[in-house]
Tab-separated table of C-alpha atoms in Angstrom:
chain	number	residue	atom	x	y	z
A	1	UNK	CA	57.061	-16.689	62.242
A	2	UNK	CA	60.064	-18.410	60.767
A	3	UNK	CA	62.132	-18.047	57.649
A	4	UNK	CA	60.959	-18.393	54.077
A	5	UNK	CA	61.689	-22.116	53.711
A	6	UNK	CA	59.816	-23.041	56.907
A	7	UNK	CA	56.955	-20.710	55.994
A	8	UNK	CA	56.705	-22.188	52.521
A	9	UNK	CA	56.700	-25.716	53.972
A	10	UNK	CA	53.994	-24.866	56.522
A	11	UNK	CA	51.806	-23.234	53.866
A	12	UNK	CA	52.588	-25.771	51.112
A	13	UNK	CA	53.474	-22.937	48.733
A	14	UNK	CA	54.800	-19.383	48.481
A	15	UNK	CA	51.512	-17.518	49.044
A	16	UNK	CA	52.415	-17.088	52.685
A	17	UNK	CA	54.694	-14.175	51.773
A	18	UNK	CA	51.642	-12.052	50.945
A	19	UNK	CA	49.650	-13.210	53.949
A	20	UNK	CA	49.438	-10.917	57.001
A	21	UNK	CA	51.941	-11.311	59.813
A	22	UNK	CA	50.488	-12.828	62.959
A	23	UNK	CA	51.373	-12.175	66.583
A	24	UNK	CA	50.752	-14.589	69.458
A	25	UNK	CA	47.896	-13.893	71.848
A	26	UNK	CA	48.442	-13.120	75.471
A	27	UNK	CA	47.047	-15.546	78.043
A	28	UNK	CA	44.170	-13.162	78.752
A	29	UNK	CA	43.301	-12.994	75.049
A	30	UNK	CA	42.970	-16.776	74.942
A	31	UNK	CA	39.588	-16.350	76.599
A	32	UNK	CA	38.456	-13.082	74.996
A	33	UNK	CA	39.701	-12.952	71.378
A	34	UNK	CA	37.490	-14.295	68.592
A	35	UNK	CA	39.090	-14.150	65.093
A	36	UNK	CA	35.687	-14.316	63.403
A	37	UNK	CA	34.410	-11.193	65.170
A	38	UNK	CA	37.314	-9.076	63.951
A	39	UNK	CA	36.767	-10.118	60.335
A	40	UNK	CA	34.455	-8.543	57.791
A	41	UNK	CA	31.975	-11.442	57.766
A	42	UNK	CA	28.547	-9.843	57.421
A	43	UNK	CA	26.492	-12.747	58.763
A	44	UNK	CA	25.466	-14.550	61.923
A	45	UNK	CA	28.322	-16.563	63.418
A	46	UNK	CA	28.204	-20.310	62.961
A	47	UNK	CA	28.157	-22.490	66.102
A	48	UNK	CA	31.765	-23.471	65.355
A	49	UNK	CA	32.755	-19.762	65.332
A	50	UNK	CA	31.458	-18.744	68.758
A	51	UNK	CA	33.845	-17.644	71.489
A	52	UNK	CA	32.978	-20.618	73.692
A	53	UNK	CA	33.873	-23.105	70.985
A	54	UNK	CA	37.117	-21.254	70.220
A	55	UNK	CA	38.146	-21.186	73.899
A	56	UNK	CA	37.279	-24.878	74.182
A	57	UNK	CA	39.444	-25.678	71.133
A	58	UNK	CA	42.369	-23.662	72.538
A	59	UNK	CA	42.291	-25.509	75.841
A	60	UNK	CA	41.745	-28.841	74.076
A	61	UNK	CA	44.690	-28.202	71.747
A	62	UNK	CA	47.063	-27.504	74.658
A	63	UNK	CA	45.840	-30.532	76.625
A	64	UNK	CA	46.086	-32.872	73.635
A	65	UNK	CA	49.560	-31.590	72.740
A	66	UNK	CA	50.840	-32.074	76.301
A	67	UNK	CA	49.123	-35.455	76.671
A	68	UNK	CA	50.516	-36.714	73.356
A	69	UNK	CA	54.026	-35.598	74.243
A	70	UNK	CA	53.667	-37.233	77.662
A	71	UNK	CA	52.492	-40.509	76.154
A	72	UNK	CA	55.482	-40.442	73.780
A	73	UNK	CA	57.899	-40.120	76.692
A	74	UNK	CA	56.046	-42.771	78.721
A	75	UNK	CA	56.237	-45.184	75.782
A	76	UNK	CA	60.027	-44.897	75.688
A	77	UNK	CA	60.270	-45.295	79.467
A	78	UNK	CA	57.900	-48.298	79.561
A	79	UNK	CA	59.748	-50.060	76.744
A	80	UNK	CA	63.123	-49.353	78.370
A	81	UNK	CA	62.071	-50.790	81.721
A	82	UNK	CA	60.417	-53.783	80.050
A	83	UNK	CA	63.551	-55.190	78.453
A	84	UNK	CA	63.057	-58.573	80.194
A	85	UNK	CA	59.555	-59.106	78.796
A	86	UNK	CA	60.837	-61.154	75.880
A	87	UNK	CA	62.109	-63.931	78.198
A	88	UNK	CA	58.685	-65.429	78.886
A	89	UNK	CA	58.031	-69.160	78.589
A	90	UNK	CA	54.643	-68.671	76.953
A	91	UNK	CA	55.992	-66.572	74.059
A	92	UNK	CA	53.491	-63.833	74.847
A	93	UNK	CA	55.737	-61.103	73.491
A	94	UNK	CA	56.101	-63.053	70.241
A	95	UNK	CA	52.317	-63.056	69.940
A	96	UNK	CA	51.213	-59.585	71.123
A	97	UNK	CA	54.431	-57.483	70.694
A	98	UNK	CA	53.570	-55.113	73.534
A	99	UNK	CA	57.139	-53.881	73.964
A	100	UNK	CA	57.550	-53.250	70.231
A	101	UNK	CA	54.157	-51.520	70.178
A	102	UNK	CA	55.351	-49.277	73.009
A	103	UNK	CA	58.235	-48.063	70.847
A	104	UNK	CA	55.856	-47.651	67.890
A	105	UNK	CA	53.451	-45.608	70.026
A	106	UNK	CA	56.269	-43.422	71.330
A	107	UNK	CA	57.349	-42.554	67.778
A	108	UNK	CA	53.742	-42.193	66.606
A	109	UNK	CA	52.869	-39.739	69.374
A	110	UNK	CA	55.976	-37.668	68.708
A	111	UNK	CA	55.047	-37.454	65.016
A	112	UNK	CA	51.526	-36.416	66.041
A	113	UNK	CA	52.970	-33.563	68.127
A	114	UNK	CA	55.027	-32.363	65.170
A	115	UNK	CA	52.038	-32.612	62.827
A	116	UNK	CA	49.884	-30.616	65.231
A	117	UNK	CA	52.355	-27.729	65.045
A	118	UNK	CA	53.188	-28.058	61.339
A	119	UNK	CA	50.325	-26.537	59.276
A	120	UNK	CA	49.811	-22.789	58.963
A	121	UNK	CA	46.966	-22.778	56.420
A	122	UNK	CA	43.621	-24.444	55.879
A	123	UNK	CA	44.792	-26.700	53.044
A	124	UNK	CA	47.880	-27.837	54.949
A	125	UNK	CA	45.691	-28.660	57.976
A	126	UNK	CA	43.517	-30.942	55.839
A	127	UNK	CA	46.585	-32.851	54.682
A	128	UNK	CA	47.773	-33.018	58.313
A	129	UNK	CA	44.473	-34.557	59.428
A	130	UNK	CA	44.584	-37.102	56.607
A	131	UNK	CA	48.103	-38.187	57.620
A	132	UNK	CA	47.068	-38.454	61.295
A	133	UNK	CA	44.045	-40.578	60.417
A	134	UNK	CA	46.196	-42.937	58.339
A	135	UNK	CA	48.793	-43.251	61.125
A	136	UNK	CA	46.179	-43.950	63.816
A	137	UNK	CA	44.167	-46.511	61.868
A	138	UNK	CA	46.767	-49.273	62.289
A	139	UNK	CA	47.233	-49.128	66.096
A	140	UNK	CA	43.472	-48.756	66.643
A	141	UNK	CA	42.739	-51.761	64.438
A	142	UNK	CA	45.588	-53.749	66.030
A	143	UNK	CA	44.456	-53.095	69.591
A	144	UNK	CA	40.682	-53.042	69.184
A	145	UNK	CA	40.163	-55.668	66.458
A	146	UNK	CA	43.141	-58.018	66.106
A	147	UNK	CA	44.209	-58.344	69.769
A	148	UNK	CA	41.235	-57.073	71.709
A	149	UNK	CA	41.419	-60.100	74.063
A	150	UNK	CA	44.515	-61.578	75.756
A	151	UNK	CA	44.889	-65.171	76.787
A	152	UNK	CA	44.695	-65.639	80.550
A	153	UNK	CA	48.240	-66.892	80.893
A	154	UNK	CA	49.647	-63.924	78.928
A	155	UNK	CA	47.424	-61.552	80.884
A	156	UNK	CA	48.831	-62.896	84.145
A	157	UNK	CA	52.372	-62.823	82.759
A	158	UNK	CA	52.213	-59.181	81.679
A	159	UNK	CA	50.419	-58.215	84.866
A	160	UNK	CA	53.123	-59.649	87.150
A	161	UNK	CA	56.318	-59.397	85.062
A	162	UNK	CA	55.814	-56.468	82.605
A	163	UNK	CA	53.355	-54.339	84.479
A	164	UNK	CA	54.617	-50.997	83.016
A	165	UNK	CA	54.289	-52.133	79.419
A	166	UNK	CA	50.915	-53.727	80.052
A	167	UNK	CA	49.636	-50.595	81.782
A	168	UNK	CA	50.962	-48.390	78.950
A	169	UNK	CA	49.249	-50.664	76.422
A	170	UNK	CA	45.880	-50.366	78.202
A	171	UNK	CA	46.169	-46.556	78.407
A	172	UNK	CA	47.523	-46.012	74.872
A	173	UNK	CA	44.795	-47.968	73.119
A	174	UNK	CA	42.145	-45.682	74.642
A	175	UNK	CA	44.226	-42.634	73.819
A	176	UNK	CA	44.614	-43.814	70.188
A	177	UNK	CA	40.840	-44.012	69.955
A	178	UNK	CA	40.501	-40.520	71.453
A	179	UNK	CA	43.056	-39.059	69.045
A	180	UNK	CA	41.311	-40.588	66.037
A	181	UNK	CA	37.968	-39.265	67.275
A	182	UNK	CA	39.398	-35.754	67.716
A	183	UNK	CA	40.879	-35.825	64.195
A	184	UNK	CA	37.451	-36.706	62.834
A	185	UNK	CA	35.862	-33.958	64.984
A	186	UNK	CA	38.338	-31.359	63.634
A	187	UNK	CA	37.569	-32.409	60.083
A	188	UNK	CA	33.828	-32.042	60.735
A	189	UNK	CA	34.426	-28.529	62.096
A	190	UNK	CA	36.509	-27.588	59.046
A	191	UNK	CA	33.872	-28.872	56.626
A	192	UNK	CA	30.894	-27.495	58.601
A	193	UNK	CA	32.434	-24.033	58.852
A	194	UNK	CA	30.648	-22.024	56.105
A	195	UNK	CA	32.785	-20.695	53.273
A	196	UNK	CA	32.354	-17.108	52.139
A	197	UNK	CA	31.661	-16.319	48.470
A	198	UNK	CA	34.926	-15.899	46.583
A	199	UNK	CA	36.994	-16.870	49.637
A	200	UNK	CA	40.210	-18.707	48.947
A	201	UNK	CA	40.996	-21.767	51.057
A	202	UNK	CA	44.403	-20.351	52.005
A	203	UNK	CA	42.677	-17.322	53.572
A	204	UNK	CA	40.124	-19.315	55.590
A	205	UNK	CA	40.740	-19.437	59.342
A	206	UNK	CA	41.294	-22.935	60.714
A	207	UNK	CA	40.926	-23.415	64.464
A	208	UNK	CA	43.171	-26.511	64.413
A	209	UNK	CA	46.100	-24.374	63.217
A	210	UNK	CA	48.329	-22.794	65.846
A	211	UNK	CA	48.628	-19.529	63.920
A	212	UNK	CA	44.855	-18.975	63.900
A	213	UNK	CA	44.096	-20.536	67.275
A	214	UNK	CA	46.736	-18.681	69.283
A	215	UNK	CA	47.535	-15.739	66.996
A	216	UNK	CA	45.971	-12.685	65.392
A	217	UNK	CA	46.827	-10.423	62.500
A	218	UNK	CA	49.395	-7.726	63.135
A	219	UNK	CA	47.603	-4.370	62.966
A	220	UNK	CA	50.748	-2.642	61.660
A	221	UNK	CA	51.218	-5.097	58.803
A	222	UNK	CA	51.124	-3.689	55.274
A	223	UNK	CA	50.809	-5.776	52.171
A	224	UNK	CA	54.266	-5.889	50.462
A	225	UNK	CA	54.620	-4.829	46.868
A	226	UNK	CA	57.326	-7.415	46.202
A	227	UNK	CA	58.192	-10.627	47.991
A	228	UNK	CA	61.443	-12.528	47.915
A	229	UNK	CA	60.053	-15.454	45.912
A	230	UNK	CA	58.687	-13.117	43.243
A	231	UNK	CA	61.965	-11.189	43.162
A	232	UNK	CA	63.812	-14.453	42.491
A	233	UNK	CA	61.241	-15.361	39.861
A	234	UNK	CA	61.549	-11.960	38.194
A	235	UNK	CA	65.357	-12.222	38.352
A	236	UNK	CA	65.195	-15.584	36.632
A	237	UNK	CA	62.845	-14.185	33.974
A	238	UNK	CA	65.187	-11.223	33.402
A	239	UNK	CA	68.139	-13.593	33.019
A	240	UNK	CA	66.198	-15.621	30.457
A	241	UNK	CA	65.157	-12.430	28.679
A	242	UNK	CA	68.802	-11.320	28.635
A	243	UNK	CA	69.817	-14.610	27.032
A	244	UNK	CA	67.077	-14.231	24.428
A	245	UNK	CA	68.216	-10.666	23.633
A	246	UNK	CA	71.821	-11.872	23.387
A	247	UNK	CA	70.811	-14.603	20.950
A	248	UNK	CA	68.738	-12.098	18.958
A	249	UNK	CA	71.715	-9.718	18.744
A	250	UNK	CA	73.858	-12.565	17.460
A	251	UNK	CA	71.215	-13.360	14.849
A	252	UNK	CA	71.119	-9.706	13.784
A	253	UNK	CA	74.915	-9.609	13.496
A	254	UNK	CA	74.839	-12.736	11.345
A	255	UNK	CA	72.102	-11.186	9.192
A	256	UNK	CA	74.188	-7.990	8.752
A	257	UNK	CA	77.242	-10.042	7.736
A	258	UNK	CA	75.184	-11.982	5.219
A	259	UNK	CA	73.735	-8.728	3.829
A	260	UNK	CA	77.262	-7.267	3.458
A	261	UNK	CA	78.421	-10.363	1.622
A	262	UNK	CA	75.390	-10.218	-0.656
A	263	UNK	CA	76.057	-6.539	-1.346
A	264	UNK	CA	79.672	-7.252	-2.238
A	265	UNK	CA	78.598	-10.125	-4.465
A	266	UNK	CA	76.036	-7.843	-6.154
A	267	UNK	CA	78.727	-5.234	-6.794
A	268	UNK	CA	81.000	-7.829	-8.363
A	269	UNK	CA	78.122	-9.117	-10.469
A	270	UNK	CA	77.384	-5.555	-11.595
A	271	UNK	CA	81.019	-5.101	-12.634
A	272	UNK	CA	80.999	-8.389	-14.540
A	273	UNK	CA	77.729	-7.461	-16.229
A	274	UNK	CA	79.318	-4.121	-17.252
A	275	UNK	CA	82.279	-5.955	-18.760
A	276	UNK	CA	79.983	-8.405	-20.568
A	277	UNK	CA	77.930	-5.474	-21.876
A	278	UNK	CA	81.067	-3.778	-23.233
A	279	UNK	CA	82.195	-7.024	-24.862
A	280	UNK	CA	78.776	-7.478	-26.420
A	281	UNK	CA	78.876	-3.923	-27.761
A	282	UNK	CA	82.363	-4.430	-29.168
A	283	UNK	CA	81.318	-7.730	-30.748
A	284	UNK	CA	78.269	-6.050	-32.249
A	285	UNK	CA	80.440	-3.326	-33.754
A	286	UNK	CA	82.877	-5.896	-35.175
A	287	UNK	CA	80.025	-7.921	-36.644
A	288	UNK	CA	78.611	-4.749	-38.198
A	289	UNK	CA	82.014	-3.884	-39.666
A	290	UNK	CA	82.464	-7.437	-40.978
A	291	UNK	CA	78.995	-7.298	-42.514
A	292	UNK	CA	79.782	-4.013	-44.266
A	293	UNK	CA	83.078	-5.468	-45.558
A	294	UNK	CA	81.255	-8.536	-46.830
A	295	UNK	CA	78.753	-6.295	-48.590
A	296	UNK	CA	81.609	-4.324	-50.204
A	297	UNK	CA	83.310	-7.576	-51.208
A	298	UNK	CA	80.084	-8.865	-52.676
A	299	UNK	CA	79.798	-5.634	-54.662
A	300	UNK	CA	83.389	-5.976	-55.888
A	301	UNK	CA	82.823	-9.591	-56.847
A	302	UNK	CA	79.706	-8.542	-58.753
A	303	UNK	CA	81.655	-5.857	-60.554
A	304	UNK	CA	84.414	-8.401	-61.337
A	305	UNK	CA	81.806	-10.800	-62.632
A	306	UNK	CA	80.404	-8.103	-64.884
A	307	UNK	CA	83.896	-7.307	-66.131
A	308	UNK	CA	84.538	-10.994	-66.900
A	309	UNK	CA	81.270	-11.212	-68.788
A	310	UNK	CA	82.203	-8.122	-70.765
A	311	UNK	CA	85.566	-9.679	-71.627
A	312	UNK	CA	83.912	-12.900	-72.693
A	313	UNK	CA	81.543	-11.018	-74.924
A	314	UNK	CA	84.443	-9.024	-76.359
A	315	UNK	CA	86.430	-12.179	-77.138
A	316	UNK	CA	83.664	-13.770	-79.133
A	317	UNK	CA	83.311	-17.410	-80.104
A	318	UNK	CA	86.877	-17.717	-81.307
A	319	UNK	CA	87.957	-17.371	-77.647
A	320	UNK	CA	85.989	-20.384	-76.625
A	321	UNK	CA	88.423	-23.054	-75.541
A	322	UNK	CA	85.893	-25.762	-74.981
A	323	UNK	CA	87.985	-27.877	-77.290
A	324	UNK	CA	91.697	-27.994	-77.965
A	325	UNK	CA	91.265	-27.151	-81.609
A	326	UNK	CA	89.984	-23.648	-80.854
A	327	UNK	CA	93.162	-22.846	-78.848
A	328	UNK	CA	95.300	-23.215	-81.966
A	329	UNK	CA	93.015	-21.001	-83.929
A	330	UNK	CA	93.413	-17.929	-81.538
A	331	UNK	CA	94.955	-14.780	-82.856
A	332	UNK	CA	97.333	-12.396	-81.069
A	333	UNK	CA	94.441	-10.281	-79.805
A	334	UNK	CA	92.802	-13.371	-78.299
A	335	UNK	CA	96.023	-14.241	-76.464
A	336	UNK	CA	96.314	-10.769	-75.025
A	337	UNK	CA	92.679	-10.927	-73.861
A	338	UNK	CA	93.183	-14.290	-72.162
A	339	UNK	CA	96.384	-13.018	-70.514
A	340	UNK	CA	94.451	-10.047	-69.159
A	341	UNK	CA	91.764	-12.383	-67.758
A	342	UNK	CA	94.365	-14.594	-66.130
A	343	UNK	CA	96.090	-11.540	-64.639
A	344	UNK	CA	92.787	-10.289	-63.208
A	345	UNK	CA	92.073	-13.702	-61.700
A	346	UNK	CA	95.513	-13.673	-60.088
A	347	UNK	CA	94.765	-10.233	-58.640
A	348	UNK	CA	91.457	-11.514	-57.223
A	349	UNK	CA	93.223	-14.531	-55.670
A	350	UNK	CA	95.898	-12.303	-54.135
A	351	UNK	CA	93.183	-9.989	-52.746
A	352	UNK	CA	91.378	-12.956	-51.180
A	353	UNK	CA	94.588	-14.259	-49.596
A	354	UNK	CA	95.312	-10.812	-48.168
A	355	UNK	CA	91.749	-10.093	-46.918
A	356	UNK	CA	90.875	-13.547	-45.554
A	357	UNK	CA	93.201	-13.416	-42.454
A	358	UNK	CA	91.831	-9.979	-41.553
A	359	UNK	CA	88.284	-11.289	-41.649
A	360	UNK	CA	89.305	-14.274	-39.545
A	361	UNK	CA	90.982	-11.903	-37.068
A	362	UNK	CA	87.750	-9.867	-36.757
A	363	UNK	CA	85.905	-13.060	-35.764
A	364	UNK	CA	88.762	-14.228	-33.494
A	365	UNK	CA	89.490	-17.265	-35.671
A	366	UNK	CA	93.130	-18.303	-35.921
A	367	UNK	CA	94.463	-20.658	-38.610
A	368	UNK	CA	98.176	-20.159	-37.870
A	369	UNK	CA	98.853	-17.984	-40.997
A	370	UNK	CA	100.719	-14.694	-40.479
A	371	UNK	CA	100.717	-12.169	-43.371
């Protein structure tokens, strides 16, 4: 019964797609079909669920719909033919606004006809009744409370000069009261109708709804596994999931690139550590060699020191040159001994000059001397 957008609007949601299809009743079935008998209700029918009440509501619905549509057309006609009603000397139209109220009633009755056909579920029907009650409160209060009595001069004026508008006003105010009373009666039926345990409001029959009042469930209907709204919802979820997977793949690619860079950096660090280890080993060897050379030199210096001491002992006291007088008292043997000592000292100095640059080279110390 209509496309998805109209069905969603009439049900105030998307649950209608899983609700059974309904077919219209034949004219004979208007007086024989009871939707509560064909259901699985295991209880005694409520007074509002009897066949007589259902037939009465079907006839009443058709009569009210036709009467409301008729009153809407009559309001336009009455207001069109009463265009001269504003030229009165008593300013009756400026006080009671009967012509304007005729236009308002025409629009109000047309909206009521649309609202009577709009809902397709129990919850939507309750909102429909609330809107109708709000729309009918103003004209009822205006005609039955604010302007319930007309002045005699305005009564005579409308009676003789704007008879169509005045007649429409007198009929419409009673019809407004009847419509408001029927809205209240429908609400009492909806509330008084017992609710089954665990029954959802969207599944409850409502005898003010056209689909339940003049329709029945299609016997060949099968509950669909998927509906268009859910397919769109699933499609949207899949698209979002695809975006999430795409972002995750990008994150994984970035993580792999970072891991590759870290691996390359680790390899370079390992190479550098190998080089540093080799340099440390070489330095250790050089230090060991320098230490052994220093030990040998220390041994040589000790031996030289012993040799000097032996020479000094061999020279005796006459070789002591602590004063200038002893130098003149030296013999030829003393001179040869001192010459030998001086020669040995020169050899030691030459050895130090030759060995010192090599030691400095082992420790990578440069003094700018090339030998």
